[in-house]
Amino acid sequence: MFIYLEMIEGPEDRSKFEQVYHAYRELMFCVAYQILHHHQDAEDAVQHAFLKVAENIKKISEPVCPKTRSYVVIIVENKAIDMLRDRKKHSTVELDDNYGISVYYDGDHALTRCILQLPARYREIILLKYSHGYNLHEISQIMGISLSAAIKLDQRAKKKLQSLCEKEGLL
Amino acid sequence: MISEEMLRNAAIEADHVLMDSISQLEECHEFSPHFEHNMKRIIRRAKHPLLYGSLKKVACFVMVLLISGSVFLTVNVEARDAFVGWLREAYEMFFVYHYDGEYFEDQLPKQYHLSWLPEGYTEFERFEDAGNTTICYVDDSGHLLSFSYLQNSVDSAWYIDVENAAKHSAHVGSVPAEVFIFHASDVSNVIVWKSEDNNTLFRITAFLEEADLIRMAESVTAS
């Protein structure tokens, strides 16, 4: 049986990207603006994020649903932080710096609190892996980094999470 | 000890908390014309990417045209004129080539074919859409070969995944070409070039060496 050249984007996929775009572009702008505090930069971050969404459109099953909402928010946060780091590259910016979406949690689950206390980059990879179910290869594509960088990021995220858990008395 | 299950449950809850925390953000931004313009192009591209499959693994590529001599273009106005209409954009892991010139409604598309094919390959499928034509061949072992050309189309874009490719410069006759060699058994190699009159972009993908790609490219003939 031949597997042959095929159009990846059937009509349903064609509308999928546009549905995602129209449903979430303003939300994505707000997330980017919360991090960058600059309209033009925030629009650029949204645009970069949509490029990533387009590249990985097959990873989206439902264009408008809570999972996709979370997915695009993670991507735009990631892109906005990239831009923030570029903007500040002449000063020393560590990965642990607390950029990203501000989150307030008053629940009882210490592990959830620890995940939310992670630096945004670490939180993103934990959420993509454990909440969205992507493997590290897929995450490397979504975040636009190499597989080895994704592996390192995953290791560092878990190490940081372990440290936070120890402080919380979980370990 | 934190189990994977505990981590998964906590991550799901953290994800919900994160989404709740942004639910109060006001969504009333009016995007700039520059943003709208760029997004139209991204949406257009998202509508027309092509995916390539092989017997072992579906591989996604972006097909592209070759804009040769980009350095030359920056210093030579005549050369820039000669390339009017075709653009290449480089992203992190792929190139995008697309036509950005005038669309000629009355221009009849030309048909092309490969006059030389490696032994054993036969045509089995043909696609034509919005100025983008692809002819697929397969040999007895199931190895795929595709020949594509793009002409007079403002709706199509070609992408090529360059993440794991070695890119070489070559020539198809006297025309500069780009060859992308993937050192993997399940990803085909690619050559892209344009016609001498600059009106058509060509691409061949095959599990073949560079010399055979060039030989096939040089055999392209208008029907």
Short mmCIF file of C-alpha atoms in Angstrom, two decimals:
data_model
loop_
_atom_site.label_atom_id
_atom_site.label_comp_id
_atom_site.label_asym_id
_atom_site.label_seq_id
_atom_site.Cartn_x
_atom_site.Cartn_y
_atom_site.Cartn_z
CA MET A 1 0.00 0.00 0.00
CA PHE A 2 1.33 3.33 -0.92
CA ILE A 3 1.64 6.14 1.45
CA TYR A 4 1.83 9.18 -0.67
CA LEU A 5 2.14 12.87 -0.69
CA GLU A 6 -0.94 14.30 0.85
CA MET A 7 -2.30 17.66 1.75
CA ILE A 8 -2.00 18.01 5.47
CA GLU A 9 -4.64 20.57 5.71
CA GLY A 10 -8.09 19.44 4.78
CA PRO A 11 -11.01 21.83 5.09
CA GLU A 12 -11.44 20.97 8.75
CA ASP A 13 -7.82 21.84 9.46
CA ARG A 14 -8.01 24.99 7.43
CA SER A 15 -10.76 26.26 9.64
CA LYS A 16 -9.07 24.91 12.76
CA PHE A 17 -6.24 27.40 12.73
CA GLU A 18 -8.56 30.30 11.98
CA GLN A 19 -10.90 29.23 14.76
CA VAL A 20 -8.02 29.15 17.20
CA TYR A 21 -6.85 32.51 15.93
CA HIS A 22 -10.18 34.28 16.27
CA ALA A 23 -11.06 32.65 19.59
CA TYR A 24 -7.82 33.38 21.42
CA ARG A 25 -5.92 36.20 19.81
CA GLU A 26 -7.12 38.85 22.25
CA LEU A 27 -6.53 36.65 25.25
CA MET A 28 -3.06 35.88 23.95
CA PHE A 29 -2.38 39.57 23.51
CA CYS A 30 -3.44 40.22 27.12
CA VAL A 31 -1.11 37.49 28.38
CA ALA A 32 1.78 38.84 26.32
CA TYR A 33 1.05 42.41 27.40
CA GLN A 34 0.97 41.38 31.06
CA ILE A 35 4.55 40.20 30.64
CA LEU A 36 5.95 42.74 28.20
CA HIS A 37 3.98 45.91 29.03
CA HIS A 38 4.41 47.09 25.47
CA HIS A 39 1.71 46.95 22.79
CA GLN A 40 3.94 46.39 19.77
CA ASP A 41 6.07 43.77 21.50
CA ALA A 42 2.96 42.01 22.74
CA GLU A 43 1.58 41.86 19.20
CA ASP A 44 4.89 40.48 18.00
CA ALA A 45 4.78 37.81 20.70
CA VAL A 46 1.25 36.86 19.63
CA GLN A 47 2.37 36.64 16.03
CA HIS A 48 5.34 34.41 16.94
CA ALA A 49 3.04 32.29 19.04
CA PHE A 50 0.61 31.80 16.16
CA LEU A 51 3.47 30.71 13.93
CA LYS A 52 4.19 27.99 16.48
CA VAL A 53 0.51 27.12 16.65
CA ALA A 54 0.41 26.84 12.85
CA GLU A 55 3.47 24.61 12.84
CA ASN A 56 1.92 22.37 15.46
CA ILE A 57 -1.71 22.61 14.40
CA LYS A 58 -1.99 18.81 14.25
CA LYS A 59 -1.48 18.72 17.99
CA ILE A 60 -4.78 20.53 18.46
CA SER A 61 -7.82 18.30 18.34
CA GLU A 62 -10.53 20.79 19.33
CA PRO A 63 -9.88 24.38 18.20
CA VAL A 64 -11.97 25.98 20.92
CA CYS A 65 -11.83 24.17 24.24
CA PRO A 66 -10.15 24.61 27.65
CA LYS A 67 -7.19 22.47 26.63
CA THR A 68 -6.49 24.53 23.51
CA ARG A 69 -6.94 27.72 25.52
CA SER A 70 -4.31 26.56 27.97
CA TYR A 71 -2.06 25.40 25.13
CA VAL A 72 -2.05 28.76 23.31
CA VAL A 73 -1.60 30.64 26.57
CA ILE A 74 1.47 28.57 27.39
CA ILE A 75 2.89 29.18 23.91
CA VAL A 76 2.35 32.93 24.00
CA GLU A 77 3.74 33.18 27.51
CA ASN A 78 6.79 31.29 26.30
CA LYS A 79 7.25 33.63 23.34
CA ALA A 80 6.72 36.73 25.44
CA ILE A 81 9.39 35.60 27.88
CA ASP A 82 11.72 34.93 24.96
CA MET A 83 11.20 38.51 23.84
CA LEU A 84 11.67 39.84 27.33
CA ARG A 85 14.94 38.00 27.63
CA ASP A 86 16.05 39.31 24.23
CA ARG A 87 15.16 42.80 25.36
CA LYS A 88 17.24 42.39 28.49
CA LYS A 89 20.04 40.33 27.04
CA HIS A 90 22.60 42.97 27.84
CA SER A 91 21.83 42.58 31.49
CA THR A 92 22.07 39.30 33.35
CA VAL A 93 18.76 37.48 33.25
CA GLU A 94 18.62 34.06 34.80
CA LEU A 95 16.16 31.39 33.91
CA ASP A 96 14.92 31.42 37.46
CA ASP A 97 13.80 35.02 37.21
CA ASN A 98 10.14 35.21 37.94
CA TYR A 99 8.65 36.30 34.62
CA GLY A 100 5.38 35.04 33.27
CA ILE A 101 1.74 35.06 34.21
CA SER A 102 0.96 36.08 37.77
CA VAL A 103 -0.95 33.32 39.51
CA TYR A 104 -2.75 33.35 42.85
CA TYR A 105 -3.53 30.00 44.51
CA ASP A 106 -5.12 29.52 47.90
CA GLY A 107 -5.91 25.85 47.59
CA ASP A 108 -4.75 23.09 49.89
CA HIS A 109 -2.62 21.04 47.56
CA ALA A 110 1.02 21.70 48.26
CA LEU A 111 2.28 20.08 45.07
CA THR A 112 -0.02 22.26 42.96
CA ARG A 113 1.26 25.31 44.85
CA CYS A 114 4.85 24.24 44.18
CA ILE A 115 4.18 23.86 40.43
CA LEU A 116 2.64 27.33 40.35
CA GLN A 117 5.65 28.74 42.18
CA LEU A 118 8.02 27.45 39.52
CA PRO A 119 9.62 29.94 37.16
CA ALA A 120 7.43 30.22 34.06
CA ARG A 121 9.75 28.22 31.80
CA TYR A 122 9.77 25.31 34.23
CA ARG A 123 6.04 25.53 34.86
CA GLU A 124 5.37 25.50 31.12
CA ILE A 125 7.27 22.28 30.52
CA ILE A 126 5.64 20.60 33.52
CA LEU A 127 2.17 21.60 32.31
CA LEU A 128 2.83 20.60 28.71
CA LYS A 129 4.16 17.25 29.83
CA TYR A 130 1.84 16.31 32.66
CA SER A 131 -1.35 18.26 32.03
CA HIS A 132 -1.33 18.19 28.21
CA GLY A 133 0.42 14.86 27.86
CA TYR A 134 3.05 15.84 25.31
CA ASN A 135 6.35 14.02 25.19
CA LEU A 136 9.65 15.88 25.21
CA HIS A 137 10.07 15.64 21.46
CA GLU A 138 6.69 17.30 20.95
CA ILE A 139 7.47 19.89 23.60
CA SER A 140 10.74 20.75 21.86
CA GLN A 141 8.73 21.46 18.69
CA ILE A 142 6.14 23.50 20.54
CA MET A 143 8.74 25.56 22.39
CA GLY A 144 11.05 25.84 19.39
CA ILE A 145 14.04 24.33 21.15
CA SER A 146 16.18 21.29 20.50
CA LEU A 147 15.30 17.95 22.03
CA SER A 148 18.42 18.03 24.19
CA ALA A 149 17.44 21.49 25.45
CA ALA A 150 13.97 20.18 26.27
CA ILE A 151 15.48 17.26 28.19
CA LYS A 152 17.69 19.62 30.18
CA LEU A 153 14.80 21.95 30.85
CA ASP A 154 12.70 19.05 32.06
CA GLN A 155 15.47 17.90 34.40
CA ARG A 156 15.98 21.39 35.80
CA ALA A 157 12.24 21.88 36.25
CA LYS A 158 11.97 18.68 38.26
CA LYS A 159 15.02 19.57 40.33
CA LYS A 160 13.54 22.97 41.12
CA LEU A 161 10.18 21.39 41.89
CA GLN A 162 11.87 18.94 44.23
CA SER A 163 13.56 21.82 46.01
CA LEU A 164 10.24 23.66 46.42
CA CYS A 165 8.58 20.48 47.67
CA GLU A 166 11.29 20.06 50.29
CA LYS A 167 10.64 23.58 51.51
CA GLU A 168 6.93 22.80 51.69
CA GLY A 169 7.74 19.70 53.74
CA LEU A 170 6.39 17.39 51.05
CA LEU A 171 9.61 15.38 50.86
CA MET B 1 8.71 10.64 46.73
CA ILE B 2 6.42 12.24 44.19
CA SER B 3 4.85 9.75 41.82
CA GLU B 4 4.08 10.51 38.18
CA GLU B 5 0.39 10.20 39.00
CA MET B 6 0.64 12.79 41.77
CA LEU B 7 2.53 15.08 39.43
CA ARG B 8 -0.06 14.64 36.71
CA ASN B 9 -2.96 15.43 39.02
CA ALA B 10 -1.21 18.46 40.45
CA ALA B 11 -0.26 19.71 36.96
CA ILE B 12 -3.88 19.45 35.82
CA GLU B 13 -5.01 21.45 38.82
CA ALA B 14 -2.24 23.99 38.33
CA ASP B 15 -3.29 24.35 34.70
CA HIS B 16 -6.88 25.10 35.80
CA VAL B 17 -5.68 27.63 38.36
CA LEU B 18 -3.54 29.31 35.73
CA MET B 19 -6.46 29.55 33.32
CA ASP B 20 -8.72 30.92 36.07
CA SER B 21 -6.14 33.53 36.90
CA ILE B 22 -6.18 34.97 33.39
CA SER B 23 -9.95 34.84 33.02
CA GLN B 24 -10.23 38.39 34.33
CA LEU B 25 -7.93 39.82 31.71
CA GLU B 26 -9.71 42.31 29.54
CA GLU B 27 -9.90 41.30 25.94
CA CYS B 28 -10.50 44.50 24.06
CA HIS B 29 -7.34 45.19 22.15
CA GLU B 30 -7.51 46.60 18.65
CA PHE B 31 -4.70 45.04 16.69
CA SER B 32 -2.52 47.17 14.48
CA PRO B 33 -2.77 47.00 10.66
CA HIS B 34 0.79 45.64 10.62
CA PHE B 35 -0.26 42.74 12.85
CA GLU B 36 -3.41 42.08 10.82
CA HIS B 37 -1.38 42.06 7.62
CA ASN B 38 1.18 39.62 8.99
CA MET B 39 -1.49 37.35 10.41
CA LYS B 40 -3.28 37.21 7.07
CA ARG B 41 -0.09 35.84 5.59
CA ILE B 42 0.30 33.29 8.38
CA ILE B 43 -3.31 32.18 7.95
CA ARG B 44 -2.77 31.90 4.21
CA ARG B 45 0.28 29.74 4.78
CA ALA B 46 -1.53 27.65 7.34
CA LYS B 47 -4.09 26.83 4.69
CA HIS B 48 -1.66 25.43 2.17
CA PRO B 49 1.20 23.52 3.71
CA LEU B 50 1.97 20.11 2.30
CA LEU B 51 2.82 17.01 4.14
CA TYR B 52 5.00 14.26 2.85
CA GLY B 53 4.73 10.74 3.90
CA SER B 54 7.02 7.80 3.50
CA LEU B 55 6.43 4.12 4.09
CA LYS B 56 8.17 4.28 7.45
CA LYS B 57 7.15 7.56 8.85
CA VAL B 58 5.10 10.54 7.93
CA ALA B 59 7.44 13.40 7.56
CA CYS B 60 6.28 16.93 7.37
CA PHE B 61 8.08 19.24 5.09
CA VAL B 62 7.77 22.51 3.88
CA MET B 63 8.42 22.90 0.34
CA VAL B 64 9.98 25.78 -0.93
CA LEU B 65 11.29 27.59 -3.74
CA LEU B 66 14.76 28.55 -4.09
CA ILE B 67 15.75 32.09 -4.19
CA SER B 68 19.26 31.91 -5.30
CA GLY B 69 21.95 34.45 -4.79
CA SER B 70 20.42 36.29 -1.89
CA VAL B 71 23.65 38.14 -1.24
CA PHE B 72 23.81 39.08 -4.88
CA LEU B 73 20.28 40.42 -4.67
CA THR B 74 21.17 42.85 -1.95
CA VAL B 75 23.71 44.61 -4.11
CA ASN B 76 22.34 44.30 -7.59
CA VAL B 77 19.15 46.06 -8.59
CA GLU B 78 18.85 44.25 -11.92
CA ALA B 79 19.07 40.92 -10.14
CA ARG B 80 16.42 42.02 -7.68
CA ASP B 81 14.09 42.79 -10.57
CA ALA B 82 14.72 39.37 -11.97
CA PHE B 83 13.45 37.82 -8.75
CA VAL B 84 10.41 39.96 -8.27
CA GLY B 85 7.55 37.90 -6.95
CA TRP B 86 9.40 35.12 -5.10
CA LEU B 87 10.28 35.45 -1.46
CA ARG B 88 11.95 33.19 1.03
CA GLU B 89 11.49 33.54 4.77
CA ALA B 90 13.61 31.67 7.26
CA TYR B 91 12.14 30.45 10.52
CA GLU B 92 13.69 28.46 13.32
CA MET B 93 13.23 25.07 11.80
CA PHE B 94 12.01 25.62 8.27
CA PHE B 95 12.06 27.88 5.26
CA VAL B 96 8.96 29.23 3.62
CA TYR B 97 8.95 30.18 -0.03
CA HIS B 98 6.03 31.94 -1.55
CA TYR B 99 4.99 34.12 -4.41
CA ASP B 100 4.37 37.70 -3.49
CA GLY B 101 4.01 39.27 -6.89
CA GLU B 102 1.20 40.06 -9.26
CA TYR B 103 -1.34 37.40 -10.13
CA PHE B 104 -2.10 37.08 -13.84
CA GLU B 105 -5.63 35.81 -14.32
CA ASP B 106 -5.20 35.22 -18.03
CA GLN B 107 -1.89 33.37 -17.76
CA LEU B 108 -2.28 29.74 -18.72
CA PRO B 109 -0.25 27.40 -16.54
CA LYS B 110 2.48 25.38 -18.18
CA GLN B 111 2.74 21.66 -17.70
CA TYR B 112 6.08 20.05 -16.93
CA HIS B 113 7.33 16.52 -16.66
CA LEU B 114 10.51 14.66 -15.80
CA SER B 115 12.17 13.32 -18.93
CA TRP B 116 14.48 11.14 -16.88
CA LEU B 117 13.59 9.01 -13.88
CA PRO B 118 15.73 6.49 -12.05
CA GLU B 119 14.98 2.92 -13.06
CA GLY B 120 11.89 1.36 -11.53
CA TYR B 121 9.90 4.49 -10.70
CA THR B 122 6.37 4.85 -12.05
CA GLU B 123 3.79 7.61 -11.61
CA PHE B 124 0.98 6.80 -9.23
CA GLU B 125 -0.59 10.07 -8.15
CA ARG B 126 -0.94 13.65 -9.32
CA PHE B 127 -2.22 16.71 -7.45
CA GLU B 128 -3.05 20.10 -8.89
CA ASP B 129 -4.24 22.97 -6.73
CA ALA B 130 -3.95 26.74 -6.97
CA GLY B 131 -0.98 26.71 -9.32
CA ASN B 132 0.75 24.03 -7.30
CA THR B 133 1.27 20.73 -9.11
CA THR B 134 2.79 17.60 -7.61
CA ILE B 135 3.41 14.31 -9.36
CA CYS B 136 4.29 11.31 -7.20
CA TYR B 137 6.24 8.27 -8.26
CA VAL B 138 7.14 5.09 -6.45
CA ASP B 139 9.52 2.25 -7.16
CA ASP B 140 9.09 -1.45 -6.51
CA SER B 141 10.53 -1.10 -3.03
CA GLY B 142 8.02 1.57 -2.09
CA HIS B 143 10.47 4.48 -2.23
CA LEU B 144 8.71 7.69 -3.02
CA LEU B 145 9.73 10.41 -5.39
CA SER B 146 7.82 13.62 -5.98
CA PHE B 147 8.15 16.34 -8.56
CA SER B 148 6.38 19.64 -7.87
CA TYR B 149 6.14 22.99 -9.52
CA LEU B 150 4.50 26.21 -8.46
CA GLN B 151 3.56 28.99 -10.83
CA ASN B 152 1.49 32.15 -10.79
CA SER B 153 0.06 31.42 -7.36
CA VAL B 154 -0.51 33.83 -4.53
CA ASP B 155 -2.27 31.24 -2.40
CA SER B 156 0.38 28.57 -2.12
CA ALA B 157 3.50 28.42 -0.04
CA TRP B 158 6.21 25.83 0.06
CA TYR B 159 8.04 24.91 3.19
CA ILE B 160 11.08 22.86 3.82
CA ASP B 161 12.05 21.48 7.17
CA VAL B 162 15.70 22.38 7.54
CA GLU B 163 16.26 21.30 11.11
CA ASN B 164 18.26 18.19 10.31
CA ALA B 165 19.27 19.01 6.76
CA ALA B 166 22.62 19.78 5.24
CA LYS B 167 22.02 22.51 2.68
CA HIS B 168 24.16 22.58 -0.45
CA SER B 169 24.32 24.96 -3.37
CA ALA B 170 24.15 23.37 -6.78
CA HIS B 171 23.18 24.15 -10.37
CA VAL B 172 20.43 22.82 -12.58
CA GLY B 173 21.93 23.60 -15.94
CA SER B 174 22.96 27.20 -15.47
CA VAL B 175 20.34 27.96 -12.83
CA PRO B 176 21.36 28.00 -9.15
CA ALA B 177 19.61 25.44 -6.98
CA GLU B 178 19.53 24.42 -3.34
CA VAL B 179 19.84 20.83 -2.22
CA PHE B 180 18.76 19.66 1.22
CA ILE B 181 20.32 16.37 2.27
CA PHE B 182 18.78 14.62 5.27
CA HIS B 183 21.00 12.01 6.80
CA ALA B 184 18.12 9.81 7.81
CA SER B 185 16.76 6.74 6.09
CA ASP B 186 13.17 7.82 6.48
CA VAL B 187 13.38 11.39 5.19
CA SER B 188 13.78 12.16 1.52
CA ASN B 189 16.30 14.61 0.10
CA VAL B 190 15.12 17.73 -1.67
CA ILE B 191 16.24 19.98 -4.49
CA VAL B 192 14.57 23.31 -5.25
CA TRP B 193 15.19 25.69 -8.09
CA LYS B 194 13.36 28.03 -10.42
CA SER B 195 12.87 28.20 -14.14
CA GLU B 196 15.16 30.34 -16.24
CA ASP B 197 12.33 32.83 -16.82
CA ASN B 198 11.75 33.06 -13.02
CA ASN B 199 8.07 32.21 -13.43
CA THR B 200 8.08 28.72 -11.97
CA LEU B 201 9.53 27.07 -8.91
CA PHE B 202 10.43 23.43 -9.02
CA ARG B 203 11.06 20.86 -6.35
CA ILE B 204 12.00 17.22 -6.36
CA THR B 205 12.03 15.06 -3.25
CA ALA B 206 13.46 11.55 -3.39
CA PHE B 207 15.44 8.99 -1.45
CA LEU B 208 18.29 9.52 -3.86
CA GLU B 209 21.74 11.05 -3.97
CA GLU B 210 22.35 14.64 -4.95
CA ALA B 211 23.68 13.70 -8.39
CA ASP B 212 20.47 11.87 -9.27
CA LEU B 213 18.36 14.77 -7.99
CA ILE B 214 20.27 17.15 -10.24
CA ARG B 215 20.03 14.79 -13.20
CA MET B 216 16.27 14.60 -12.79
CA ALA B 217 16.03 18.37 -12.35
CA GLU B 218 17.95 18.93 -15.56
CA SER B 219 15.54 16.62 -17.38
CA VAL B 220 12.48 18.76 -16.58
CA THR B 221 10.72 19.61 -19.82
CA ALA B 222 7.63 21.64 -20.63
CA SER B 223 4.93 19.33 -21.97
#
